[in-house]
mmCIF file of C-alpha atoms in Angstrom:
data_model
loop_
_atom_site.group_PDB
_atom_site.id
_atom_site.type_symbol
_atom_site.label_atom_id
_atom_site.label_comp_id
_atom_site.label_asym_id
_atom_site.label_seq_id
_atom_site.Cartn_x
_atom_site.Cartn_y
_atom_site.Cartn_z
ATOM 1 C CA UNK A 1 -32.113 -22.512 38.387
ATOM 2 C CA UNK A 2 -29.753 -19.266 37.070
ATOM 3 C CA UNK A 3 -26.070 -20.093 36.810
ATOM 4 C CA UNK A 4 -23.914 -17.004 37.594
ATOM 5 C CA UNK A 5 -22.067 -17.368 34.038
ATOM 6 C CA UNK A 6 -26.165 -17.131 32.058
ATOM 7 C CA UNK A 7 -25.675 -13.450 31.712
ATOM 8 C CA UNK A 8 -22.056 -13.214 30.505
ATOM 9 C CA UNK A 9 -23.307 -15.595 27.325
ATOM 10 C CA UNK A 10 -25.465 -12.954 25.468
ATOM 11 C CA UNK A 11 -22.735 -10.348 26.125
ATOM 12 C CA UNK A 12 -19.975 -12.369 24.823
ATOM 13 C CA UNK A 13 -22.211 -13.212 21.229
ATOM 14 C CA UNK A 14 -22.680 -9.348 21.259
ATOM 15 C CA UNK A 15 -19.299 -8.754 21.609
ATOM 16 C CA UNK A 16 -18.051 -10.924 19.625
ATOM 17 C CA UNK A 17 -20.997 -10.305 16.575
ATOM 18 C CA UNK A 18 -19.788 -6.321 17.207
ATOM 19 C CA UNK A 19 -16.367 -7.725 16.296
ATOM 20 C CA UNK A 20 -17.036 -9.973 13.472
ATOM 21 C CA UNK A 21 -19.152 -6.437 11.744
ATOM 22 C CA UNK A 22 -15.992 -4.504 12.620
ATOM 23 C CA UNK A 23 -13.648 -6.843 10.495
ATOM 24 C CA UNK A 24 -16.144 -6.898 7.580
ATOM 25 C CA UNK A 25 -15.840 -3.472 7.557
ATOM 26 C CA UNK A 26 -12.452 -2.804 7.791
ATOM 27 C CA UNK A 27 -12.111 -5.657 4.977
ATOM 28 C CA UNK A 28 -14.551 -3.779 2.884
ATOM 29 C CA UNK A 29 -12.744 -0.404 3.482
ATOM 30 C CA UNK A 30 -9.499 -1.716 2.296
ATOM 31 C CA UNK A 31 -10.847 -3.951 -0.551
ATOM 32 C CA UNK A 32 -12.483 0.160 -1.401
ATOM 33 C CA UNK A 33 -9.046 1.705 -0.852
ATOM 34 C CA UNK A 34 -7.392 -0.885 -2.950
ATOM 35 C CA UNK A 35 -9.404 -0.637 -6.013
ATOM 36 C CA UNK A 36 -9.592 2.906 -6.310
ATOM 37 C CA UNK A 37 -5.979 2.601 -6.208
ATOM 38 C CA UNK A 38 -5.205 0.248 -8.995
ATOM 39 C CA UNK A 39 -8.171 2.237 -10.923
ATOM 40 C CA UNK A 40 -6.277 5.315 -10.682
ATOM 41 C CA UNK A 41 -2.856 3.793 -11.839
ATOM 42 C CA UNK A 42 -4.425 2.616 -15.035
ATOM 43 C CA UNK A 43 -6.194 5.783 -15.664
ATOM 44 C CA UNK A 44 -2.498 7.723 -15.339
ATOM 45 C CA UNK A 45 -0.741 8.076 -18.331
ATOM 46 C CA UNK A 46 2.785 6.996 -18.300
ATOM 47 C CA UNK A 47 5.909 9.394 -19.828
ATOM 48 C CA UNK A 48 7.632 6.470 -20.234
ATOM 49 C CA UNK A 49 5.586 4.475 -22.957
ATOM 50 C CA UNK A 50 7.446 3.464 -25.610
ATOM 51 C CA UNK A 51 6.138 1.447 -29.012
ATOM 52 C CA UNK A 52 6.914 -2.124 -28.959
ATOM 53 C CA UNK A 53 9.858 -3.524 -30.426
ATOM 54 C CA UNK A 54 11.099 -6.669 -31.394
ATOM 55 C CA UNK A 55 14.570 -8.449 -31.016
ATOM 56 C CA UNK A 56 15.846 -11.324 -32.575
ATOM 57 C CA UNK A 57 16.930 -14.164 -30.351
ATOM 58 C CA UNK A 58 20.773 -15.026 -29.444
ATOM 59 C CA UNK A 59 22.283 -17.623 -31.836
ATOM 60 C CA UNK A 60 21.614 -21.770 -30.541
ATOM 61 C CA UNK A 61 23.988 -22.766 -29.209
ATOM 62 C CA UNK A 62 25.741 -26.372 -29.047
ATOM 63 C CA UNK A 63 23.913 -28.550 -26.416
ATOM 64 C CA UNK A 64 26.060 -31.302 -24.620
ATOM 65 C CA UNK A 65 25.632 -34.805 -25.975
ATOM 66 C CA UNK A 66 22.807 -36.918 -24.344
ATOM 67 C CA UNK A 67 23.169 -40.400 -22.950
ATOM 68 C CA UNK A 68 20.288 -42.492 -21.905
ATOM 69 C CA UNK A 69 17.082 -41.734 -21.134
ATOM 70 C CA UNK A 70 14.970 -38.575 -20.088
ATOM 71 C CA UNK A 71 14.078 -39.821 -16.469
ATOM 72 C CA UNK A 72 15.608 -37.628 -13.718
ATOM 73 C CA UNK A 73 16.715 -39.232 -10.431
ATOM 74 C CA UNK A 74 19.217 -36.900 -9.191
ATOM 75 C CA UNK A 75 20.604 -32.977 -10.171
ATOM 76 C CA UNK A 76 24.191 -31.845 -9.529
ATOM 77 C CA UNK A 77 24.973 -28.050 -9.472
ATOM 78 C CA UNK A 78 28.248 -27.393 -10.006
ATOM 79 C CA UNK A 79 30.444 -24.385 -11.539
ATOM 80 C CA UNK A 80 30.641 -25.722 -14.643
ATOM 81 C CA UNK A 81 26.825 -26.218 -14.979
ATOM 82 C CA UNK A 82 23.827 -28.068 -14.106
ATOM 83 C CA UNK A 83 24.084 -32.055 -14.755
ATOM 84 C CA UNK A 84 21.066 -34.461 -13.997
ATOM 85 C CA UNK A 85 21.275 -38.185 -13.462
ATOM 86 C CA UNK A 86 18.731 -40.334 -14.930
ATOM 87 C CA UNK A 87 17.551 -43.845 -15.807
ATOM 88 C CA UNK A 88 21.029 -44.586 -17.412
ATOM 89 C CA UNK A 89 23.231 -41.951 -17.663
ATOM 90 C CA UNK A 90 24.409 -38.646 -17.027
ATOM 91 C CA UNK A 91 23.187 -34.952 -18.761
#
C-alpha cells in the first residue's frame, strides 16, 4: 500500500542534502576569502612601524586605608570612587 506523501520523502532528503552541500560551500568559500585576507595584511608592510619604546610608570600613589577583611559582599560607585563592602568593613 503507497501513501500519497512516499514520493515527496526522497525529494525532501535531496533537497535538503543539496542544501546542507550548499552551506559547506559557502562556509568553505568564506573561511578561503578570510584567510587570504589576514595573509595578505601580514605580508603588507606598514609606514607606520616604529621601534619599541619604553616608559616608566606614573608615581604610586597613596591607597585609602583598609578595614577588615578582603571578602566582597557589595560595590558602591559613586563620584568620588569605587567603595566595596565586605566581611567587616568598608574599602
Amino acid at each position: 500500500m503507497s501513501t500519497p506523501t512516499s514520493p515527496a520523502r526522497p525529494r525532501r532528503a535531496a533537497w535538503l542534502a543539496l542544501a546542507g552541500v550548499l552551506a559547506l560551500g559557502l562556509a568553505g568559500l568564506a573561511w578561503w576569502q578570510l584567510r587570504a585576507r589576514v595573509e595578505q595584511a601580514l605580508e603588507t608592510e606598514s609606514g607606520e612601524r616604529r621601534p619599541l619604546s619604553f616608559v616608566s610608570l606614573p608615581a604610586a600613589r597613596e591607597l585609602p586605608p583598609r578595614w577588615g577583611s578582603a571578602d566582597v559582599q557589595a560595590v558602591v560607585v559613586s563620584p568620588a570612587g569605587l567603595f566595596t563592602g565586605g566581611g567587616s568593613g568598608v574599602q
